[in-house]
mmCIF file of C-alpha atoms and ligand atoms in Angstrom:
data_model
loop_
_atom_site.group_PDB
_atom_site.id
_atom_site.type_symbol
_atom_site.label_atom_id
_atom_site.label_comp_id
_atom_site.label_asym_id
_atom_site.label_seq_id
_atom_site.Cartn_x
_atom_site.Cartn_y
_atom_site.Cartn_z
ATOM 1 C CA MET N 1 6.724 15.136 -5.690
ATOM 2 C CA PRO N 2 3.071 14.712 -5.062
ATOM 3 C CA GLY N 3 2.124 12.555 -2.032
ATOM 4 C CA PHE N 4 -0.904 14.779 -1.577
ATOM 5 C CA GLU N 5 -2.388 13.392 -4.776
ATOM 6 C CA LEU N 6 -3.202 10.149 -3.000
ATOM 7 C CA PHE N 7 -4.654 11.484 0.257
ATOM 8 C CA GLY N 8 -7.375 9.063 1.372
ATOM 9 C CA ASP N 9 -8.880 6.800 4.037
ATOM 10 C CA ALA N 10 -5.575 5.875 5.690
ATOM 11 C CA GLU N 11 -4.712 9.553 6.257
ATOM 12 C CA ARG N 12 -8.238 10.325 7.499
ATOM 13 C CA LYS N 13 -8.098 7.446 9.979
ATOM 14 C CA GLU N 14 -4.833 8.647 11.546
ATOM 15 C CA VAL N 15 -6.075 12.248 11.751
ATOM 16 C CA ASN N 16 -9.360 11.122 13.318
ATOM 17 C CA ASP N 17 -7.440 9.234 16.025
ATOM 18 C CA VAL N 18 -5.949 12.567 17.046
ATOM 19 C CA LEU N 19 -9.192 14.506 16.746
ATOM 20 C CA ASP N 20 -10.951 11.908 18.919
ATOM 21 C CA THR N 21 -8.517 12.520 21.773
ATOM 22 C CA GLY N 22 -8.129 16.270 21.284
ATOM 23 C CA VAL N 23 -4.425 15.955 22.156
ATOM 24 C CA LEU N 24 -2.694 17.912 19.416
ATOM 25 C CA MET N 25 0.692 18.178 21.112
ATOM 26 C CA ARG N 26 3.369 15.567 20.636
ATOM 27 C CA TYR N 27 4.528 15.617 24.274
ATOM 28 C CA GLY N 28 2.658 14.912 27.526
ATOM 29 C CA PHE N 29 -1.086 14.500 28.221
ATOM 30 C CA ASP N 30 -0.446 10.756 28.641
ATOM 31 C CA GLY N 31 -3.779 10.031 30.292
ATOM 32 C CA MET N 32 -5.895 11.706 27.610
ATOM 33 C CA ARG N 33 -4.284 10.457 24.451
ATOM 34 C CA LYS N 34 -5.676 6.898 24.381
ATOM 35 C CA GLY N 35 -2.297 5.530 23.387
ATOM 36 C CA HIS N 36 -1.907 7.745 20.295
ATOM 37 C CA TRP N 37 1.621 9.088 19.800
ATOM 38 C CA LYS N 38 1.641 9.974 16.094
ATOM 39 C CA ALA N 39 4.912 11.946 16.048
ATOM 40 C CA LYS N 40 6.753 9.224 17.959
ATOM 41 C CA GLU N 41 5.337 6.515 15.704
ATOM 42 C CA LEU N 42 6.322 8.434 12.588
ATOM 43 C CA GLU N 43 9.855 8.883 13.906
ATOM 44 C CA GLN N 44 10.030 5.122 14.539
ATOM 45 C CA GLU N 45 8.770 4.387 11.020
ATOM 46 C CA LEU N 46 11.415 6.696 9.551
ATOM 47 C CA GLN N 47 14.150 5.056 11.627
ATOM 48 C CA ASN N 48 13.095 1.601 10.454
ATOM 49 C CA ARG N 49 12.602 2.522 6.830
ATOM 50 C CA LEU N 50 15.789 4.571 6.485
ATOM 51 C CA ASP N 51 17.851 2.274 8.724
ATOM 52 C CA VAL N 52 19.099 4.995 11.048
ATOM 53 C CA LYS N 53 19.265 5.122 14.810
ATOM 54 C CA TYR N 54 17.509 8.471 15.239
ATOM 55 C CA ALA N 55 14.830 10.544 13.516
ATOM 56 C CA GLN N 56 13.575 13.887 14.803
ATOM 57 C CA LEU N 57 10.467 15.463 13.341
ATOM 58 C CA THR N 58 10.246 19.223 12.850
ATOM 59 C CA THR N 59 7.712 21.722 11.563
ATOM 60 C CA SER N 60 9.261 21.881 8.066
ATOM 61 C CA GLY N 61 12.269 21.003 5.954
ATOM 62 C CA THR N 62 13.544 24.529 6.493
ATOM 63 C CA SER N 63 13.398 24.102 10.258
ATOM 64 C CA ALA N 64 15.073 20.690 9.935
ATOM 65 C CA LEU N 65 18.004 22.487 8.235
ATOM 66 C CA ASN N 66 18.046 25.134 10.983
ATOM 67 C CA VAL N 67 18.163 22.421 13.636
ATOM 68 C CA ALA N 68 20.789 20.413 11.765
ATOM 69 C CA LEU N 69 23.161 23.361 11.544
ATOM 70 C CA ALA N 70 22.598 24.211 15.213
ATOM 71 C CA ILE N 71 23.339 20.702 16.477
ATOM 72 C CA LEU N 72 26.471 20.534 14.314
ATOM 73 C CA GLY N 73 27.610 23.648 16.182
ATOM 74 C CA VAL N 74 27.566 25.931 13.142
ATOM 75 C CA GLY N 75 27.542 29.648 13.943
ATOM 76 C CA ALA N 76 29.284 32.998 13.656
ATOM 77 C CA GLY N 77 32.449 32.895 11.586
ATOM 78 C CA ASP N 78 31.739 29.478 10.050
ATOM 79 C CA GLU N 79 31.288 28.837 6.341
ATOM 80 C CA VAL N 80 28.881 26.351 4.796
ATOM 81 C CA ILE N 81 29.352 25.268 1.184
ATOM 82 C CA MET N 82 26.112 25.021 -0.800
ATOM 83 C CA PRO N 83 25.187 24.677 -4.490
ATOM 84 C CA THR N 84 23.983 27.439 -6.836
ATOM 85 C CA PHE N 85 20.963 25.311 -7.747
ATOM 86 C CA THR N 86 18.815 24.508 -4.723
ATOM 87 C CA PHE N 87 15.809 25.854 -2.881
ATOM 88 C CA VAL N 88 16.085 29.210 -1.073
ATOM 89 C CA ALA N 89 15.956 27.382 2.291
ATOM 90 C CA SER N 90 19.635 26.369 1.973
ATOM 91 C CA PHE N 91 20.795 29.984 1.987
ATOM 92 C CA GLU N 92 18.215 30.996 4.607
ATOM 93 C CA SER N 93 19.174 28.279 7.072
ATOM 94 C CA ILE N 94 22.876 29.126 6.874
ATOM 95 C CA LEU N 95 22.187 32.823 7.522
ATOM 96 C CA ASN N 96 19.785 31.829 10.289
ATOM 97 C CA ALA N 97 22.661 29.976 11.962
ATOM 98 C CA GLY N 98 24.728 33.163 11.794
ATOM 99 C CA ALA N 99 27.114 31.462 9.381
ATOM 100 C CA THR N 100 28.210 32.415 5.868
ATOM 101 C CA PRO N 101 26.919 30.616 2.759
ATOM 102 C CA ILE N 102 29.583 29.891 0.140
ATOM 103 C CA LEU N 103 28.010 29.101 -3.213
ATOM 104 C CA VAL N 104 29.762 26.799 -5.656
ATOM 105 C CA GLU N 105 29.095 25.377 -9.105
ATOM 106 C CA ILE N 106 26.974 22.356 -9.893
ATOM 107 C CA ASP N 107 27.792 19.694 -12.484
ATOM 108 C CA ASP N 108 25.745 17.404 -14.733
ATOM 109 C CA THR N 109 24.212 15.737 -11.639
ATOM 110 C CA LEU N 110 22.466 19.122 -11.045
ATOM 111 C CA THR N 111 24.025 19.024 -7.579
ATOM 112 C CA LEU N 112 27.366 20.059 -6.042
ATOM 113 C CA ASP N 113 30.412 19.692 -8.270
ATOM 114 C CA PRO N 114 33.025 17.991 -6.016
ATOM 115 C CA GLU N 115 35.924 19.784 -7.754
ATOM 116 C CA ALA N 116 34.320 23.165 -7.096
ATOM 117 C CA VAL N 117 33.691 22.152 -3.504
ATOM 118 C CA GLU N 118 37.326 21.183 -2.957
ATOM 119 C CA ALA N 119 38.441 24.518 -4.405
ATOM 120 C CA ALA N 120 36.118 26.415 -2.048
ATOM 121 C CA ILE N 121 37.324 24.811 1.206
ATOM 122 C CA SER N 122 38.831 27.335 3.613
ATOM 123 C CA PRO N 123 39.906 27.153 7.267
ATOM 124 C CA LYS N 124 36.409 28.461 8.093
ATOM 125 C CA THR N 125 34.520 25.688 6.274
ATOM 126 C CA LYS N 126 32.512 23.660 8.760
ATOM 127 C CA VAL N 127 29.918 21.935 6.598
ATOM 128 C CA ILE N 128 29.371 20.789 3.027
ATOM 129 C CA MET N 129 25.675 20.821 2.208
ATOM 130 C CA PRO N 130 24.789 18.847 -0.923
ATOM 131 C CA VAL N 131 21.178 19.231 -2.019
ATOM 132 C CA HIS N 132 19.676 16.176 -3.705
ATOM 133 C CA MET N 133 17.605 18.212 -6.128
ATOM 134 C CA CYS N 134 14.614 16.939 -8.042
ATOM 135 C CA GLY N 135 14.624 13.528 -6.418
ATOM 136 C CA SER N 136 18.129 12.372 -7.365
ATOM 137 C CA MET N 137 21.389 12.376 -5.496
ATOM 138 C CA ALA N 138 24.710 14.187 -5.442
ATOM 139 C CA ASP N 139 28.014 12.407 -5.961
ATOM 140 C CA LEU N 140 28.162 11.362 -2.323
ATOM 141 C CA ASP N 141 31.357 9.262 -2.354
ATOM 142 C CA ALA N 142 33.361 12.194 -3.689
ATOM 143 C CA LEU N 143 31.787 14.685 -1.278
ATOM 144 C CA LYS N 144 32.215 12.396 1.697
ATOM 145 C CA ALA N 145 35.895 11.905 0.840
ATOM 146 C CA ILE N 146 36.369 15.694 0.889
ATOM 147 C CA CYS N 147 34.681 15.892 4.300
ATOM 148 C CA VAL N 148 36.899 13.145 5.703
ATOM 149 C CA LYS N 149 40.037 14.754 4.236
ATOM 150 C CA HIS N 150 39.250 18.146 5.794
ATOM 151 C CA ASP N 151 37.516 16.843 8.931
ATOM 152 C CA ILE N 152 34.286 18.728 8.284
ATOM 153 C CA PHE N 153 30.605 17.785 8.404
ATOM 154 C CA LEU N 154 28.457 16.455 5.574
ATOM 155 C CA LEU N 155 24.855 17.660 5.870
ATOM 156 C CA GLU N 156 22.555 16.165 3.239
ATOM 157 C CA ASP N 157 19.603 18.288 2.231
ATOM 158 C CA ALA N 158 17.405 15.412 1.083
ATOM 159 C CA CYS N 159 14.244 17.515 1.334
ATOM 160 C CA GLN N 160 13.372 16.664 -2.274
ATOM 161 C CA ALA N 161 14.656 13.106 -2.158
ATOM 162 C CA TYR N 162 12.945 11.234 0.673
ATOM 163 C CA ALA N 163 13.179 7.461 0.104
ATOM 164 C CA GLY N 164 16.004 7.733 -2.409
ATOM 165 C CA THR N 165 19.119 5.624 -1.876
ATOM 166 C CA TYR N 166 22.796 5.741 -2.785
ATOM 167 C CA LYS N 167 24.621 2.422 -3.057
ATOM 168 C CA GLY N 168 21.928 0.797 -0.930
ATOM 169 C CA LYS N 169 21.866 3.396 1.841
ATOM 170 C CA ALA N 170 19.063 5.890 2.394
ATOM 171 C CA LEU N 171 19.727 9.411 1.179
ATOM 172 C CA GLY N 172 20.118 11.517 4.288
ATOM 173 C CA SER N 173 21.823 8.693 6.182
ATOM 174 C CA ILE N 174 25.212 9.001 4.501
ATOM 175 C CA GLY N 175 26.212 12.359 5.963
ATOM 176 C CA HIS N 176 26.429 13.262 9.650
ATOM 177 C CA VAL N 177 22.848 14.551 9.436
ATOM 178 C CA GLY N 178 20.188 14.375 6.700
ATOM 179 C CA CYS N 179 17.099 16.551 6.335
ATOM 180 C CA PHE N 180 13.698 15.913 4.754
ATOM 181 C CA SER N 181 10.718 18.059 3.910
ATOM 182 C CA PHE N 182 7.197 16.700 4.181
ATOM 183 C CA ASP N 183 5.538 19.852 2.907
ATOM 184 C CA TYR N 184 2.499 19.727 0.666
ATOM 185 C CA VAL N 185 4.284 18.824 -2.567
ATOM 186 C CA LYS N 186 6.846 16.274 -1.399
ATOM 187 C CA THR N 187 6.850 12.499 -2.065
ATOM 188 C CA ILE N 188 5.107 11.998 1.254
ATOM 189 C CA THR N 189 3.441 14.883 3.038
ATOM 190 C CA CYS N 190 2.453 15.928 6.546
ATOM 191 C CA GLY N 191 0.761 19.045 5.111
ATOM 192 C CA GLU N 192 3.721 20.881 6.633
ATOM 193 C CA GLY N 193 6.547 19.025 8.336
ATOM 194 C CA GLY N 194 10.115 17.862 8.139
ATOM 195 C CA ALA N 195 12.637 15.587 9.792
ATOM 196 C CA LEU N 196 16.300 15.121 10.401
ATOM 197 C CA ILE N 197 17.997 11.752 10.701
ATOM 198 C CA MET N 198 21.325 10.802 12.225
ATOM 199 C CA ASN N 199 23.170 7.934 13.901
ATOM 200 C CA ASP N 200 25.075 9.891 16.535
ATOM 201 C CA GLU N 201 23.509 9.769 20.008
ATOM 202 C CA THR N 202 24.731 13.199 21.100
ATOM 203 C CA LEU N 203 23.475 14.887 17.921
ATOM 204 C CA ALA N 204 20.111 13.147 18.410
ATOM 205 C CA LYS N 205 19.892 14.367 22.002
ATOM 206 C CA TYR N 206 20.656 17.914 20.874
ATOM 207 C CA ALA N 207 18.014 17.667 18.136
ATOM 208 C CA ASP N 208 15.409 16.407 20.614
ATOM 209 C CA GLN N 209 16.151 19.329 22.935
ATOM 210 C CA PHE N 210 16.716 22.095 20.392
ATOM 211 C CA THR N 211 13.355 21.472 18.687
ATOM 212 C CA ASP N 212 11.549 22.002 22.015
ATOM 213 C CA HIS N 213 13.013 25.097 23.729
ATOM 214 C CA GLY N 214 15.949 23.089 25.043
ATOM 215 C CA HIS N 215 13.786 20.796 27.207
ATOM 216 C CA ASP N 216 15.700 17.730 28.391
ATOM 217 C CA HIS N 217 12.500 15.592 28.256
ATOM 218 C CA ILE N 218 13.438 13.783 31.462
ATOM 219 C CA GLY N 219 10.579 12.816 33.786
ATOM 220 C CA ASN N 220 6.843 13.456 33.509
ATOM 221 C CA ASP N 221 6.593 17.059 34.625
ATOM 222 C CA ARG N 222 7.222 19.440 31.733
ATOM 223 C CA GLY N 223 7.472 22.404 34.094
ATOM 224 C CA ALA N 224 10.240 20.702 36.052
ATOM 225 C CA GLU N 225 12.350 19.723 33.025
ATOM 226 C CA THR N 226 15.726 21.433 32.797
ATOM 227 C CA HIS N 227 17.210 23.168 29.745
ATOM 228 C CA PRO N 228 20.824 22.173 29.149
ATOM 229 C CA ASN N 229 21.037 24.565 26.162
ATOM 230 C CA LEU N 230 19.059 27.227 24.339
ATOM 231 C CA GLY N 231 16.412 25.854 22.001
ATOM 232 C CA TYR N 232 13.393 27.010 20.011
ATOM 233 C CA ASN N 233 10.007 25.632 19.066
ATOM 234 C CA TYR N 234 10.243 23.453 15.976
ATOM 235 C CA ARG N 235 7.726 20.879 17.283
ATOM 236 C CA ILE N 236 5.468 19.168 14.762
ATOM 237 C CA SER N 237 1.805 18.867 15.774
ATOM 238 C CA GLU N 238 0.133 15.493 16.180
ATOM 239 C CA LEU N 239 -2.269 16.345 13.353
ATOM 240 C CA ASN N 240 0.535 16.885 10.865
ATOM 241 C CA ALA N 241 2.385 13.813 12.118
ATOM 242 C CA ALA N 242 -0.804 11.740 11.727
ATOM 243 C CA VAL N 243 -0.993 12.564 8.013
ATOM 244 C CA GLY N 244 2.689 11.705 7.628
ATOM 245 C CA LEU N 245 2.247 8.426 9.470
ATOM 246 C CA ALA N 246 -0.311 7.226 6.947
ATOM 247 C CA GLN N 247 1.828 8.481 4.067
ATOM 248 C CA VAL N 248 5.119 6.950 5.223
ATOM 249 C CA ARG N 249 3.480 3.516 5.108
ATOM 250 C CA ARG N 250 2.639 4.164 1.448
ATOM 251 C CA THR N 251 6.205 5.051 0.459
ATOM 252 C CA ASP N 252 6.767 1.915 -1.632
ATOM 253 C CA GLU N 253 3.455 2.372 -3.449
ATOM 254 C CA PHE N 254 4.340 5.988 -4.335
ATOM 255 C CA LEU N 255 7.868 5.080 -5.438
ATOM 256 C CA MET N 256 6.635 2.265 -7.635
ATOM 257 C CA ILE N 257 4.186 4.539 -9.467
ATOM 258 C CA GLN N 258 6.728 7.352 -9.883
ATOM 259 C CA ARG N 259 9.371 4.974 -11.225
ATOM 260 C CA ARG N 260 6.957 3.355 -13.665
ATOM 261 C CA ASN N 261 5.795 6.743 -14.988
ATOM 262 C CA LYS N 262 9.305 8.156 -15.258
ATOM 263 C CA LYS N 263 10.603 5.110 -17.130
ATOM 264 C CA ILE N 264 7.905 5.444 -19.797
ATOM 265 C CA LEU N 265 8.753 9.123 -20.371
ATOM 266 C CA LYS N 266 12.519 8.610 -20.287
ATOM 267 C CA ASP N 267 12.423 5.648 -22.675
ATOM 268 C CA ALA N 268 10.441 7.763 -25.140
ATOM 269 C CA LEU N 269 12.895 10.698 -24.982
ATOM 270 C CA LYS N 270 15.909 8.383 -25.351
ATOM 271 C CA ALA N 271 14.961 8.021 -29.010
ATOM 272 C CA ILE N 272 15.910 11.670 -29.625
ATOM 273 C CA PRO N 273 19.703 11.954 -30.061
ATOM 274 C CA GLU N 274 19.764 15.680 -29.171
ATOM 275 C CA VAL N 275 18.353 14.942 -25.706
ATOM 276 C CA SER N 276 20.775 13.981 -22.927
ATOM 277 C CA PHE N 277 19.870 13.201 -19.357
ATOM 278 C CA ARG N 278 20.981 14.419 -15.981
ATOM 279 C CA ARG N 279 23.700 12.125 -14.563
ATOM 280 C CA ILE N 280 22.381 10.114 -11.639
ATOM 281 C CA PRO N 281 25.250 8.671 -9.576
ATOM 282 C CA ASP N 282 23.108 5.658 -8.575
ATOM 283 C CA GLU N 283 20.166 5.134 -10.945
ATOM 284 C CA GLU N 284 18.660 2.451 -8.708
ATOM 285 C CA GLY N 285 18.257 4.932 -5.882
ATOM 286 C CA ASP N 286 16.493 7.594 -7.941
ATOM 287 C CA THR N 287 13.124 8.508 -6.404
ATOM 288 C CA ALA N 288 11.840 9.369 -9.893
ATOM 289 C CA THR N 289 9.982 12.488 -8.803
ATOM 290 C CA PHE N 290 11.352 14.320 -11.866
ATOM 291 C CA LEU N 291 12.665 13.571 -15.314
ATOM 292 C CA SER N 292 15.481 16.079 -15.891
ATOM 293 C CA PHE N 293 17.077 16.365 -19.324
ATOM 294 C CA PHE N 294 19.359 18.727 -21.254
ATOM 295 C CA MET N 295 19.046 20.194 -24.722
ATOM 296 C CA PRO N 296 22.328 20.893 -26.577
ATOM 297 C CA THR N 297 21.892 24.705 -26.272
ATOM 298 C CA ALA N 298 20.011 27.188 -24.076
ATOM 299 C CA GLU N 299 18.232 28.511 -27.189
ATOM 300 C CA LEU N 300 16.872 25.058 -27.972
ATOM 301 C CA SER N 301 15.631 24.548 -24.415
ATOM 302 C CA VAL N 302 13.682 27.847 -24.651
ATOM 303 C CA LYS N 303 12.156 26.559 -27.888
ATOM 304 C CA VAL N 304 11.258 23.243 -26.250
ATOM 305 C CA VAL N 305 9.494 25.137 -23.443
ATOM 306 C CA GLU N 306 7.471 27.045 -26.061
ATOM 307 C CA ALA N 307 6.700 23.814 -27.882
ATOM 308 C CA PHE N 308 5.619 22.075 -24.653
ATOM 309 C CA ASN N 309 3.100 24.893 -24.116
ATOM 310 C CA LYS N 310 1.879 24.565 -27.681
ATOM 311 C CA PHE N 311 1.544 20.771 -27.511
ATOM 312 C CA GLY N 312 -0.205 20.853 -24.118
ATOM 313 C CA VAL N 313 2.588 19.387 -21.948
ATOM 314 C CA ASP N 314 2.422 20.832 -18.422
ATOM 315 C CA ALA N 315 4.306 20.451 -15.090
ATOM 316 C CA TYR N 316 7.892 21.193 -16.186
ATOM 317 C CA TRP N 317 10.505 23.796 -15.277
ATOM 318 C CA ASN N 318 13.435 25.478 -16.906
ATOM 319 C CA TYR N 319 15.017 26.824 -13.725
ATOM 320 C CA PHE N 320 17.150 29.501 -15.408
ATOM 321 C CA ASP N 321 14.390 32.093 -14.994
ATOM 322 C CA ASN N 322 12.966 30.681 -11.786
ATOM 323 C CA ASN N 323 12.941 32.933 -8.704
ATOM 324 C CA TRP N 324 13.141 30.157 -6.125
ATOM 325 C CA HIS N 325 15.729 27.648 -7.147
ATOM 326 C CA TYR N 326 18.634 29.281 -8.909
ATOM 327 C CA ILE N 327 21.153 31.948 -7.853
ATOM 328 C CA ARG N 328 20.503 34.060 -10.959
ATOM 329 C CA LYS N 329 17.235 35.532 -9.659
ATOM 330 C CA TRP N 330 18.024 35.637 -5.939
ATOM 331 C CA ASP N 331 18.311 39.413 -5.785
ATOM 332 C CA HIS N 332 17.308 39.614 -2.119
ATOM 333 C CA PHE N 333 20.180 37.278 -1.233
ATOM 334 C CA LYS N 334 22.652 38.994 -3.548
ATOM 335 C CA ASP N 335 21.874 42.327 -1.880
ATOM 336 C CA LEU N 336 21.560 40.719 1.566
ATOM 337 C CA LYS N 337 18.162 42.310 2.153
ATOM 338 C CA THR N 338 17.170 41.534 5.739
ATOM 339 C CA LEU N 339 14.687 43.113 8.138
ATOM 340 C CA TYR N 340 17.451 43.328 10.758
ATOM 341 C CA PRO N 341 21.188 44.070 10.851
ATOM 342 C CA VAL N 342 23.372 41.034 10.091
ATOM 343 C CA SER N 343 26.647 40.382 11.888
ATOM 344 C CA ASP N 344 30.011 41.603 10.585
ATOM 345 C CA HIS N 345 31.024 37.953 10.264
ATOM 346 C CA ILE N 346 28.378 37.487 7.592
ATOM 347 C CA LYS N 347 28.794 40.900 5.938
ATOM 348 C CA ASN N 348 32.550 40.550 5.618
ATOM 349 C CA GLY N 349 32.542 36.847 4.781
ATOM 350 C CA MET N 350 29.934 36.872 2.009
ATOM 351 C CA GLN N 351 30.971 36.359 -1.588
ATOM 352 C CA ASN N 352 30.030 39.292 -3.781
ATOM 353 C CA LEU N 353 27.182 37.447 -5.448
ATOM 354 C CA ASN N 354 26.343 40.411 -7.683
ATOM 355 C CA SER N 355 29.652 40.180 -9.480
ATOM 356 C CA LEU N 356 30.394 36.443 -9.242
ATOM 357 C CA ASP N 357 29.780 34.314 -12.304
ATOM 358 C CA PHE N 358 28.848 30.640 -12.287
ATOM 359 C CA PRO N 359 29.322 29.728 -15.960
ATOM 360 C CA LYS N 360 29.117 25.974 -15.477
ATOM 361 C CA SER N 361 25.883 26.223 -13.485
ATOM 362 C CA ASP N 362 24.457 28.693 -16.036
ATOM 363 C CA ASP N 363 25.225 26.236 -18.797
ATOM 364 C CA TYR N 364 23.582 23.229 -17.121
ATOM 365 C CA ILE N 365 20.580 25.101 -15.757
ATOM 366 C CA SER N 366 19.852 27.018 -18.953
ATOM 367 C CA ARG N 367 19.883 23.797 -20.979
ATOM 368 C CA ASN N 368 17.912 21.795 -18.441
ATOM 369 C CA ILE N 369 14.223 21.018 -18.412
ATOM 370 C CA SER N 370 12.823 19.146 -15.399
ATOM 371 C CA CYS N 371 9.443 17.469 -15.719
ATOM 372 C CA LEU N 372 7.397 16.571 -12.669
ATOM 373 C CA ILE N 373 6.240 12.955 -12.410
ATOM 374 C CA LYS N 374 2.747 12.670 -10.987
ATOM 375 C CA LEU N 375 1.167 9.766 -9.138
ATOM 376 C CA SER N 376 -2.350 10.344 -10.391
ATOM 377 C CA TRP N 377 -1.623 9.761 -14.086
ATOM 378 C CA THR N 378 -2.950 6.538 -15.565
ATOM 379 C CA GLU N 379 -0.504 4.478 -17.607
ATOM 380 C CA GLU N 380 -2.406 5.481 -20.741
ATOM 381 C CA GLU N 381 -2.033 9.167 -19.851
ATOM 382 C CA VAL N 382 1.706 8.733 -19.363
ATOM 383 C CA TYR N 383 2.099 7.158 -22.808
ATOM 384 C CA GLU N 384 0.066 10.008 -24.350
ATOM 385 C CA ARG N 385 2.243 12.547 -22.523
ATOM 386 C CA ALA N 386 5.412 10.800 -23.709
ATOM 387 C CA GLN N 387 4.244 11.059 -27.319
ATOM 388 C CA LYS N 388 3.366 14.748 -26.909
ATOM 389 C CA MET N 389 6.804 15.454 -25.401
ATOM 390 C CA VAL N 390 8.562 13.681 -28.257
ATOM 391 C CA ASP N 391 6.483 15.504 -30.864
ATOM 392 C CA ALA N 392 7.095 18.864 -29.155
ATOM 393 C CA ILE N 393 10.872 18.375 -28.965
ATOM 394 C CA LYS N 394 11.134 17.102 -32.541
ATOM 395 C CA SER N 395 9.154 20.114 -33.755
ATOM 396 C CA VAL N 396 11.996 22.486 -32.782
ATOM 397 C CA LEU N 397 14.924 20.419 -34.065
HETATM 398 C C1 PLP R 1 15.899 21.302 -1.448
HETATM 399 C C2 PLP R 1 14.967 21.845 -0.426
HETATM 400 N N1 PLP R 1 15.428 22.155 0.798
HETATM 401 C C3 PLP R 1 14.606 22.608 1.754
HETATM 402 C C4 PLP R 1 13.263 22.803 1.527
HETATM 403 C C5 PLP R 1 12.393 23.363 2.600
HETATM 404 O O1 PLP R 1 11.353 22.501 2.956
HETATM 405 P P1 PLP R 1 10.009 23.102 3.579
HETATM 406 O O2 PLP R 1 9.157 23.618 2.473
HETATM 407 O O3 PLP R 1 9.369 21.909 4.246
HETATM 408 O O4 PLP R 1 10.401 24.139 4.560
HETATM 409 C C6 PLP R 1 12.738 22.525 0.270
HETATM 410 C C7 PLP R 1 11.310 22.724 -0.037
HETATM 411 O O5 PLP R 1 10.875 22.715 -1.161
HETATM 412 C C8 PLP R 1 13.615 22.029 -0.734
HETATM 413 O O6 PLP R 1 13.174 21.756 -1.957
#
């Protein structure tokens, strides 16, 4: 997910515009800013590119999730369904909202299993939060149908899947709200940053206010603005937005390179019958940031990892032992270790994650290997890598 690999003149130019004015804040200072509104321009670019009515920048993908849950009215006593395989931010943002995370199994898409989601719905469920992990999407038709049936919200965590599509629509635009991360290692980067997108005017107004201490942003006098509701500071700086503005315009270039590189690697691995691939509900919309494949057994995937090391293949993960992305090693969540007391709603509503098993997720994650696709590889390097991967896998079969 490496937009940072191609940081260059375009990014420097946008940042220098901001440095020349000295106006680092996204609001106000109209007279000093020489017409530069980087955050606003980036929001407009996102709206155009993703074909949505509203985009709201934030300081990170994590804060975008916090804002999304707040504007959907999620709080004490509510449950949010999330997958076992995701980034820690999913769990964090739900707790931050004062709500209760309900973890359910994933399937061969490496994202939420719709059957497990349906089984987990309770009268307290307010949101289903699919996470489009490793650049590819969840089974959105099935998840959306469940949301419609139960009259609950669909919140897409598309933090790892900016610029992906599902049946022609941008990932993030299919649910009520979609969130992106533009941190250092995402397809496009702001250094640190994030965004949420939506089509509903009221949700957009709430997002605009909530990200800036509840300011209504009416008029030209910040001190005189009113605060219809509580908010916090999730404002992106103009410097971060400037980097993102240059990067967003390079989206197609980045996607083209990622897709070319991934295709070469995938075509090479297809020749090995023991290798199967993650199911991608809409292949055309894959952002191609990762090539994720399964070995027939967990033992074989451990051997492949060892062989990759031996053959000099880098930039891959087997998430079974990873501390960040899979429930198995989230001890601080399992034991609800917080610096402050949590509400009884959360304490009483939490699943007992220490004793719950997720056999289906364990099976998929233990057999999975996900390989990062980089932008900086030459075509020749990708072909060499493909050969090394094939040789490494064959050596353990
Ligand atoms: C799926 C997912 N959600 C949320 C986030 C949080 O994004 P950020 O690092 O911008 O806070 C990440 C970051 O890696 C992520 O992968």
